[in-house]
Tab-separated table of C-alpha atoms and ligand atoms in Angstrom:
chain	number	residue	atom	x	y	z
A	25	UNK	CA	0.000	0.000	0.000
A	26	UNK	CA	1.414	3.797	-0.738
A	27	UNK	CA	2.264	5.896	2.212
A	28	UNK	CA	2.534	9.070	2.555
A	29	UNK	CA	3.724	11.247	5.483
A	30	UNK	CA	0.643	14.034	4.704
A	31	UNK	CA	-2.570	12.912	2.632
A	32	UNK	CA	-5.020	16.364	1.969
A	33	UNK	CA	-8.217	15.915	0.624
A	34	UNK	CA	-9.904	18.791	-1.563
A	35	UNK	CA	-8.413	20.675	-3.800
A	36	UNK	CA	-9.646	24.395	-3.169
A	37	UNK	CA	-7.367	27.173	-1.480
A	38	UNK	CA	-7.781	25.482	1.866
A	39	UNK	CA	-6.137	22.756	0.699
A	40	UNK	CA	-3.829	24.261	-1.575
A	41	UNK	CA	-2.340	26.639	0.997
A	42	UNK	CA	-1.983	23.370	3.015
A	43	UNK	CA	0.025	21.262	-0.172
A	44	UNK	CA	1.775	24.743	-0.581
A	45	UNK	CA	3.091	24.668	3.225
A	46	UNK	CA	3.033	20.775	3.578
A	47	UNK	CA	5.804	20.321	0.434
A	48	UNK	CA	7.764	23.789	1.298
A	49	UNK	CA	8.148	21.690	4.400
A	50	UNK	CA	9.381	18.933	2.904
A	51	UNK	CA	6.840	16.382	3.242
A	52	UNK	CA	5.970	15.447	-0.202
A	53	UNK	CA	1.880	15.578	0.752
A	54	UNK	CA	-0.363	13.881	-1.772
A	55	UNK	CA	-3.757	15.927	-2.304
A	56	UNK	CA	-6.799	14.536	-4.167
A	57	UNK	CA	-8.715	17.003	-5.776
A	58	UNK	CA	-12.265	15.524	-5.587
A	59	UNK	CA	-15.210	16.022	-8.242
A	60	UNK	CA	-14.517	20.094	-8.471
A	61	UNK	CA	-11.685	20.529	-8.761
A	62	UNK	CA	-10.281	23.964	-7.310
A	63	UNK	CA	-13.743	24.190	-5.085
A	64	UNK	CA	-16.739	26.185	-4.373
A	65	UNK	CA	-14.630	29.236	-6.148
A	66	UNK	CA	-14.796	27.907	-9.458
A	67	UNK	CA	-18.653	28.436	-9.377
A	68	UNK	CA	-17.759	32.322	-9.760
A	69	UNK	CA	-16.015	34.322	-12.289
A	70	UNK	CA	-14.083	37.308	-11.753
A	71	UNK	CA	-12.907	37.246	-7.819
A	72	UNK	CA	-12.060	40.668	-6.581
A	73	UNK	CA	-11.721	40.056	-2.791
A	74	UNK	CA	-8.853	37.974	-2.710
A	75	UNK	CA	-5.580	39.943	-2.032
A	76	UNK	CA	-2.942	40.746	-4.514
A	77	UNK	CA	-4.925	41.004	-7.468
A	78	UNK	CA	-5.325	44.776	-8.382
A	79	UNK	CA	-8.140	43.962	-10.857
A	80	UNK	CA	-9.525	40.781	-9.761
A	81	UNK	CA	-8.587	37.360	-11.079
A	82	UNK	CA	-10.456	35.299	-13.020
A	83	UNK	CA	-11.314	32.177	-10.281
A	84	UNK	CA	-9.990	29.005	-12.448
A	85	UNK	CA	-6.832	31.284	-12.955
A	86	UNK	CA	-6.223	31.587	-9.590
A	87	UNK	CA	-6.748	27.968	-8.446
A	88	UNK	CA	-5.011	27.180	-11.382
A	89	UNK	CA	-2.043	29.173	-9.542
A	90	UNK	CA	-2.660	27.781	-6.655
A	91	UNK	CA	-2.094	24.293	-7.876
A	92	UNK	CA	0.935	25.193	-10.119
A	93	UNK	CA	2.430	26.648	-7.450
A	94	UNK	CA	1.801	23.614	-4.650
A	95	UNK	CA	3.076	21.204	-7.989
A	96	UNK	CA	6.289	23.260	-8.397
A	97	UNK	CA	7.250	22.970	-4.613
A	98	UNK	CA	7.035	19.370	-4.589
A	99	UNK	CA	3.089	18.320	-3.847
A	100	UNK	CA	1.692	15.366	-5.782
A	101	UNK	CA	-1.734	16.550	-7.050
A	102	UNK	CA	-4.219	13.854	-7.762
A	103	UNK	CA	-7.807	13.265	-9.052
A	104	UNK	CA	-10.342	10.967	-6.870
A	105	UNK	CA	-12.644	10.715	-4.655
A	106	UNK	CA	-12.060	9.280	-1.312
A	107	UNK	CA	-14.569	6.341	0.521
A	108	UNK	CA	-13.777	5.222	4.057
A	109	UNK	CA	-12.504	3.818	6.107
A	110	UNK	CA	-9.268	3.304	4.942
A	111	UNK	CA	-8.414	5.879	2.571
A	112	UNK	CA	-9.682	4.662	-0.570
A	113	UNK	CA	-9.613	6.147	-3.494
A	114	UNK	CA	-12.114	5.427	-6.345
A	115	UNK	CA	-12.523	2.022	-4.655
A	116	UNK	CA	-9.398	0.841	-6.437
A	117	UNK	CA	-6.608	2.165	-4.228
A	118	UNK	CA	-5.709	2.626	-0.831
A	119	UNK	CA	-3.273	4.927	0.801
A	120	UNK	CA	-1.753	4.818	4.184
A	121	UNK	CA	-0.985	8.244	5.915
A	122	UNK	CA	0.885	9.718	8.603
A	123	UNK	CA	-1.379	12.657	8.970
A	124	UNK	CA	-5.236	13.882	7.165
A	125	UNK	CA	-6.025	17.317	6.185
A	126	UNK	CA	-9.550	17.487	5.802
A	127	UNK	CA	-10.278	20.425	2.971
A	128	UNK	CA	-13.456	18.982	1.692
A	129	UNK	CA	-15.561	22.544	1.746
A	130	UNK	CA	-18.755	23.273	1.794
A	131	UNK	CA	-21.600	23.247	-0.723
A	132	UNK	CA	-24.466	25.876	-0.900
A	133	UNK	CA	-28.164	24.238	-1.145
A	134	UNK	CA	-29.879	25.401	-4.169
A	135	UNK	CA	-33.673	25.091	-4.767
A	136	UNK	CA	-32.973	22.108	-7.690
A	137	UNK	CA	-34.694	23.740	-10.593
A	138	UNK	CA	-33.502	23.321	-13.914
A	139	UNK	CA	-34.104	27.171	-15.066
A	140	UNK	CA	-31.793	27.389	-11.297
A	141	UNK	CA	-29.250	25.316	-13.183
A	142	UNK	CA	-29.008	26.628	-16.543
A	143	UNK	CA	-28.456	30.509	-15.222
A	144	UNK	CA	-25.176	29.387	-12.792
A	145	UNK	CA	-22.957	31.652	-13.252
A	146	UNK	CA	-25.079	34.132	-15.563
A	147	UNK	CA	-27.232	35.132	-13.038
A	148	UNK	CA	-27.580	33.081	-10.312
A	149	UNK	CA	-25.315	32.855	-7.479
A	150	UNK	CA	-25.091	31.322	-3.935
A	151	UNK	CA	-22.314	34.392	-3.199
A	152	UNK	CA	-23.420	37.722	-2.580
A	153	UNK	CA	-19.733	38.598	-1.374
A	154	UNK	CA	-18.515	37.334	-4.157
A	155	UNK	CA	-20.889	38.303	-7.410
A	156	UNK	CA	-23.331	41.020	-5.588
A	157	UNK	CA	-20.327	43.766	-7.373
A	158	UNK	CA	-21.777	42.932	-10.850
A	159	UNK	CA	-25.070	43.862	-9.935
A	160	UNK	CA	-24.504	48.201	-9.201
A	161	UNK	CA	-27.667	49.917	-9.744
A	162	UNK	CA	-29.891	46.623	-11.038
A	163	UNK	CA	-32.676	44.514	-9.320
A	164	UNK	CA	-31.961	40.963	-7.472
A	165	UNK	CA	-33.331	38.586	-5.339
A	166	UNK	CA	-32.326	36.505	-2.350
A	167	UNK	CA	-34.135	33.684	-1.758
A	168	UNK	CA	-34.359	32.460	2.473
A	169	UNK	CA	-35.553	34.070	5.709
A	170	UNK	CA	-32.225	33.403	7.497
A	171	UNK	CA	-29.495	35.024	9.273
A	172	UNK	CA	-27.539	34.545	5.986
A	173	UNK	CA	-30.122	35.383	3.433
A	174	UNK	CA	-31.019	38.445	5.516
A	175	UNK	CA	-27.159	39.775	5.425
A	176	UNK	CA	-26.670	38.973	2.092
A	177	UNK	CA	-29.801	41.161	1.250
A	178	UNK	CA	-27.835	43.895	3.352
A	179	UNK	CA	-25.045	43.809	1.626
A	180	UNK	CA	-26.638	43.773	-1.651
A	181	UNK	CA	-28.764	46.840	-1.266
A	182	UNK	CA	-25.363	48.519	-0.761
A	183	UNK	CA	-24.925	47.747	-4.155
A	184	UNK	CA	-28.223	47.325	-5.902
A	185	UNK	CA	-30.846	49.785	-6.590
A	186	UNK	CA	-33.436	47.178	-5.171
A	187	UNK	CA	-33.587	43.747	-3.268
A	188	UNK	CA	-36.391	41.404	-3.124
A	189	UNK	CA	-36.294	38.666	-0.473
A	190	UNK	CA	-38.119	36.055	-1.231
A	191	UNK	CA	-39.198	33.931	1.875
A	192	UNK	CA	-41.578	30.733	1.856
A	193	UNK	CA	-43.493	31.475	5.354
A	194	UNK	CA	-44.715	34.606	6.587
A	195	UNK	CA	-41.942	35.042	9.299
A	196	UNK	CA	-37.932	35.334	9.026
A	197	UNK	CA	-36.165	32.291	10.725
A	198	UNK	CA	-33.209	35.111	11.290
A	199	UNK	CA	-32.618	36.909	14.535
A	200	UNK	CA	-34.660	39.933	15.777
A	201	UNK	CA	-32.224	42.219	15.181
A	202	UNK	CA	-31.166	40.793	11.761
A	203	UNK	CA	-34.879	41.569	10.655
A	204	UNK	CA	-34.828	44.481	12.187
A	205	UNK	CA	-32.357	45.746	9.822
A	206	UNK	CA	-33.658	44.365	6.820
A	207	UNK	CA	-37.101	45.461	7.411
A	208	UNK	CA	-36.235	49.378	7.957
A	209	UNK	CA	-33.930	48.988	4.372
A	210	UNK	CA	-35.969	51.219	1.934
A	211	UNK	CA	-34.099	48.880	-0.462
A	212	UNK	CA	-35.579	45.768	0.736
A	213	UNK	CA	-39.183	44.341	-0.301
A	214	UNK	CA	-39.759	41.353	1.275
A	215	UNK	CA	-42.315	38.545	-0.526
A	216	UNK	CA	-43.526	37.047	2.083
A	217	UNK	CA	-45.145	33.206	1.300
A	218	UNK	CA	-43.819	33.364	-1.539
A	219	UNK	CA	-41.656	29.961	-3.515
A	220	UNK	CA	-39.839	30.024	-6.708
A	221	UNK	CA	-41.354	28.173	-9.343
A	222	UNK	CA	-38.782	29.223	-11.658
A	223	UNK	CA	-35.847	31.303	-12.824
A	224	UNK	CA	-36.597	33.433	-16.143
A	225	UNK	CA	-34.123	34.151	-18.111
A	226	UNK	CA	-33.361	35.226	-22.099
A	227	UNK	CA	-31.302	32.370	-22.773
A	228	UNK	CA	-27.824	34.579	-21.656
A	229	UNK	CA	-28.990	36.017	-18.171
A	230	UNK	CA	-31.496	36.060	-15.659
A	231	UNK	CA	-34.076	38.491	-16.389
A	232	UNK	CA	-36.874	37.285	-13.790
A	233	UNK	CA	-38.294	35.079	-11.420
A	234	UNK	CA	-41.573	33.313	-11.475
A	235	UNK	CA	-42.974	33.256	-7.927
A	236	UNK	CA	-46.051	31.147	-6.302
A	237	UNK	CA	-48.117	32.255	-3.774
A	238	UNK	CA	-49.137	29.984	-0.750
A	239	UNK	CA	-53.239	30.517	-1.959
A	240	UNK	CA	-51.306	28.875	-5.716
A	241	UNK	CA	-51.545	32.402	-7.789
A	242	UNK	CA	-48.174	32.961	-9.349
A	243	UNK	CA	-46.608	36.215	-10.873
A	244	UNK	CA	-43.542	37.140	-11.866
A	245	UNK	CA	-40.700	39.588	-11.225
A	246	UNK	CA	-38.337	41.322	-13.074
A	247	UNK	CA	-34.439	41.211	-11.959
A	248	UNK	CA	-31.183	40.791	-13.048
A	249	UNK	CA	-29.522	38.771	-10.109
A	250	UNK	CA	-30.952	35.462	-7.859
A	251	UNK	CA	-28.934	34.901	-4.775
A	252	UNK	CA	-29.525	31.831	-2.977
A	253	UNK	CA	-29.191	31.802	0.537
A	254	UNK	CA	-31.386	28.831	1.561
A	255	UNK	CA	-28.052	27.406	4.042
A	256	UNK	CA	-24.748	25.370	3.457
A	257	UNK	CA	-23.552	22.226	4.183
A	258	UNK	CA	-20.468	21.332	4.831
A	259	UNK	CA	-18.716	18.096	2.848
A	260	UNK	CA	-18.001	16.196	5.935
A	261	UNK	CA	-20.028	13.063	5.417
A	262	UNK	CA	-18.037	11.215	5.011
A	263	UNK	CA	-16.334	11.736	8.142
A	264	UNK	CA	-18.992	12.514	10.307
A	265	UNK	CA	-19.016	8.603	12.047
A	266	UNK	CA	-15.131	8.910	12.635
A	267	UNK	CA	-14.793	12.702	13.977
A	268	UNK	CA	-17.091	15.176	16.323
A	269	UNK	CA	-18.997	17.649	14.212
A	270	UNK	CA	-21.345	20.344	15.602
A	271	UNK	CA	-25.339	20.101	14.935
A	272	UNK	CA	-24.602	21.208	11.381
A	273	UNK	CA	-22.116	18.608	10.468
A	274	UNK	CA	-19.200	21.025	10.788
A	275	UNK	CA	-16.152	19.645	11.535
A	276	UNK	CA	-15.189	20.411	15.186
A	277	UNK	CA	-11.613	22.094	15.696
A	278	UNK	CA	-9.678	22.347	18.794
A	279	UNK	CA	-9.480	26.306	19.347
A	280	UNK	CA	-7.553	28.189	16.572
A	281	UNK	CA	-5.914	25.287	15.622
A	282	UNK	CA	-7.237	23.062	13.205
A	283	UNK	CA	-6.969	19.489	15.660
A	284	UNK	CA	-9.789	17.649	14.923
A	285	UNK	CA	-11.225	15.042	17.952
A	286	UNK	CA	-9.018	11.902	15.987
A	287	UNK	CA	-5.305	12.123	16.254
A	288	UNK	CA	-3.313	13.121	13.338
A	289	UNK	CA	-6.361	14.114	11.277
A	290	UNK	CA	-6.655	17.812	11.098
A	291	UNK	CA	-9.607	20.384	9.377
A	292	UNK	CA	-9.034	23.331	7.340
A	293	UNK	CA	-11.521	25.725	5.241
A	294	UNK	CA	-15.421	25.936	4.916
A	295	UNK	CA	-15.974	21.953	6.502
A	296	UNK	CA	-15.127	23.450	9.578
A	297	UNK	CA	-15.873	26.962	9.267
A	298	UNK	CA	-19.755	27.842	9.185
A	299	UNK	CA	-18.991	31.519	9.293
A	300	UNK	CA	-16.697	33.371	7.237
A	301	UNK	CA	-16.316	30.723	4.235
A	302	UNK	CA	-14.326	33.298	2.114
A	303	UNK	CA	-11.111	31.847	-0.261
A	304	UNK	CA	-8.888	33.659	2.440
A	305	UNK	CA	-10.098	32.572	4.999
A	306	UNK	CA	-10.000	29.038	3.777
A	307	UNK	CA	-6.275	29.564	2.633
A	308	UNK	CA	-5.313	30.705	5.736
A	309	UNK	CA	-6.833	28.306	7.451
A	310	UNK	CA	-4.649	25.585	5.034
A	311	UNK	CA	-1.806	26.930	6.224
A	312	UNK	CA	-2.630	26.485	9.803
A	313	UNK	CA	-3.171	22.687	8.927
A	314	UNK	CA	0.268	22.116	7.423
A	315	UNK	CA	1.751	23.975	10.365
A	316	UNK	CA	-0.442	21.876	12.866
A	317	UNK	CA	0.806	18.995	10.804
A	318	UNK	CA	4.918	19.065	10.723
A	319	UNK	CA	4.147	19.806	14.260
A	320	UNK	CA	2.441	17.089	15.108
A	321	UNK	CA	4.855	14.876	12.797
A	322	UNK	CA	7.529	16.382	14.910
A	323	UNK	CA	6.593	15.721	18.193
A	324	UNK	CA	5.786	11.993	17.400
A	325	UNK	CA	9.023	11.873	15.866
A	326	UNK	CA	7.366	10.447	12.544
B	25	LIG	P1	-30.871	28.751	8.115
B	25	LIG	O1	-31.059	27.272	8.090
B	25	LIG	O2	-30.877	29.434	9.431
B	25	LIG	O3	-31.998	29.456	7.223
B	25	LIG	C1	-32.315	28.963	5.975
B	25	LIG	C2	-33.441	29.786	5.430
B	25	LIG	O4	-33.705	29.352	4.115
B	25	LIG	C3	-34.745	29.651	6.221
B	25	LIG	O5	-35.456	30.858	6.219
B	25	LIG	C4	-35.492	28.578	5.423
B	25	LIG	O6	-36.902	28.712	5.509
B	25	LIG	C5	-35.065	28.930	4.023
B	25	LIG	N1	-35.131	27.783	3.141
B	25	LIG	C6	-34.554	26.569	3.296
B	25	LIG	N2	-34.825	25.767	2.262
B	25	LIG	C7	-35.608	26.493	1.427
B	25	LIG	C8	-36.228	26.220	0.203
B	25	LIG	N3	-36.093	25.043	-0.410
B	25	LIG	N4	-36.958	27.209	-0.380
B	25	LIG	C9	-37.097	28.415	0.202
B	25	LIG	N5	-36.555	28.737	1.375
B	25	LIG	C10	-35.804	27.784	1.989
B	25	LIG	O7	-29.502	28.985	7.286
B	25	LIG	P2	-28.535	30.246	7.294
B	25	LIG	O8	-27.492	29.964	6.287
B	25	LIG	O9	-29.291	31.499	7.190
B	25	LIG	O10	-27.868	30.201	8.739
B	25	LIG	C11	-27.131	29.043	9.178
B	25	LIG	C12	-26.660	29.301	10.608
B	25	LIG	O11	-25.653	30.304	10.611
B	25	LIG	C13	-27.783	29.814	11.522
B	25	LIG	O12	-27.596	29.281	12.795
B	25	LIG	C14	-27.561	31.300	11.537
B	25	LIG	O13	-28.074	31.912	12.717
B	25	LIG	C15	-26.049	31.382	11.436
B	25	LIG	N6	-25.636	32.663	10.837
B	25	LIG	C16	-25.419	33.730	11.651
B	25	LIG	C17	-25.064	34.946	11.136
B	25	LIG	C18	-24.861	36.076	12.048
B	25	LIG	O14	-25.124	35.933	13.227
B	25	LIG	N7	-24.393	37.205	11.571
B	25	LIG	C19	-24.897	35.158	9.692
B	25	LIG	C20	-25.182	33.985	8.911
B	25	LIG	C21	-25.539	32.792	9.481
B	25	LIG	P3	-37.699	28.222	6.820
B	25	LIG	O15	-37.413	29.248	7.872
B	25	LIG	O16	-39.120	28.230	6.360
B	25	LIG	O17	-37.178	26.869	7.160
């Protein structure tokens, strides 16, 4: 069976950062990409909150760094996807390892509509950090009645002329004083029982959204952007029986470090952060778990 002395699973810039850190270290750490490869990012297009990029950088460019640059410092980039309990990868091989970074991400929960599908990208977003720039002075919607869907509508009516929420009871699920906020926006109109049937768009962009009513009338609305912020979950499935995870199925650190509960496995980026989830944050958090790691490899003399 292969060994390795540091095994990193996903392949966005948590786990980058940590294959970065990992092989300037010398440990020659294998990392398996996964089924998207260079993560929740790639789902964008330009990214202009990431630093050192005066005009933004196109998000498959900048993964596409990110990997080079882990590849020219000595990681060992691979495509799979791992089972348990051993590591197995695509049921055909098995690796041994010395340590586990854990950089699986999160995913965002979409509605499951095809129209949904088909505007990805042009349109529709799960990001409001991230795409809410390319809608200045237009019309969106979020969709959700949560803490997240409510501060992604106040952010975007920074931006936008106008915000619809569009939320399937008659009450927010968010905190008082989220609502609160949201509710005194002049920006904001909020739909209240109100579910999206479907996502109208001209065959290049979203153009509207075709809404139903809880007494079954429909009508439609015109915008330009639809955020979803209906909740995340975090990829951690697969590890949820072996590790401690919070009520969400985040992975459970130990502090600021990124320990998990099992020895030698350690968690970096959005599976174990349910609150910031931005590419920094995620790379930083990478580099922690290499650190952790030739620390831990260190003290067990490994
Ligand atoms: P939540 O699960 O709290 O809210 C999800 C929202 O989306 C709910 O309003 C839910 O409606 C709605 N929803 C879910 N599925 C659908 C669907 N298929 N169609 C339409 N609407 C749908 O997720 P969040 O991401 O908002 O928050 C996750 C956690 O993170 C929470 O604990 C939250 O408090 C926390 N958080 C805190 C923040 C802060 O304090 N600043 C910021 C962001 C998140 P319904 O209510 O009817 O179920």
């Amino acid at each position: 069976m292969e060994h390795t002395r540091c095994l990193i699973l996903g392949g966005g810039p948590a786990g980058f950062t940590a294959a970065i850190y990992a092989a300037r270290a010398g440990l020659s750490p294998v990392l398996y990409e996964g089924i998207q490869p260079g993560g929740q990012l790639t789902t964008t297009t330009l990214v202009e909150n990431y630093p050192g990029f005066t005009d933004g950088v196109d998000a498959n460019q900048l993964m596409d760094a990110m990997r080079g640059q882990a590849v020219r410092l000595g990681a060992d980039i691979r495509r799979g996807s791992v089972r348990p309990m051993k590591i197995t990868i695509d049921a055909e091989k098995e690796i041994s390892a010395d340590t586990l970074v854990i950089a699986t991400g999160a995913a965002a929960k979409y509605l499951g509509l095809p129209s949904e599908e088909k505007y990805k990208g042009s349109g529709v977003s799960a990001c409001a950090t991230c795409d809410g720039f390319f809608f200045r002075k237009r019309t969106v919607a979020v969709v959700g009645g949560g803490d997240t869907a409510c501060e992604e509508a106040l952010y975007l009516s920074t931006l936008a002329s106008k915000v619809y929420m569009i939320v399937r009871r008659d009450v927010f699920r968010a905190s008082k004083a989220m609502q609160d906020k949201v509710l005194s926006n002049p920006k904001i109109e909020v739909l209240w029982n109100c579910n999206t049937k479907e996502v109208l768009g001209d065959g290049f962009g979203v153009t509207g959204v075709r809404l139903l009513r809880k007494d079954g009338t429909e009508f439609d609305i015109a915008v330009d952007g639809f955020f979803l912020a209906i909740g995340h979950h975090p990829n951690s499935e697969l590890f949820s029986a072996y590790l401690e995870t919070d009520p969400m199925g985040y992975i459970v650190t130990d502090g600021v470090s990124s320990r998990t509960s099992a020895e030698g496995v350690f968690a970096a980026g959005d599976v174990q952060d349910p609150v910031y989830r931005q590419a920094v944050t995620a790379a930083a958090s990478g580099c922690i778990a290499a650190r952790d790691v030739e620390k831990y490899l260190i003290e067990k003399g490994l």
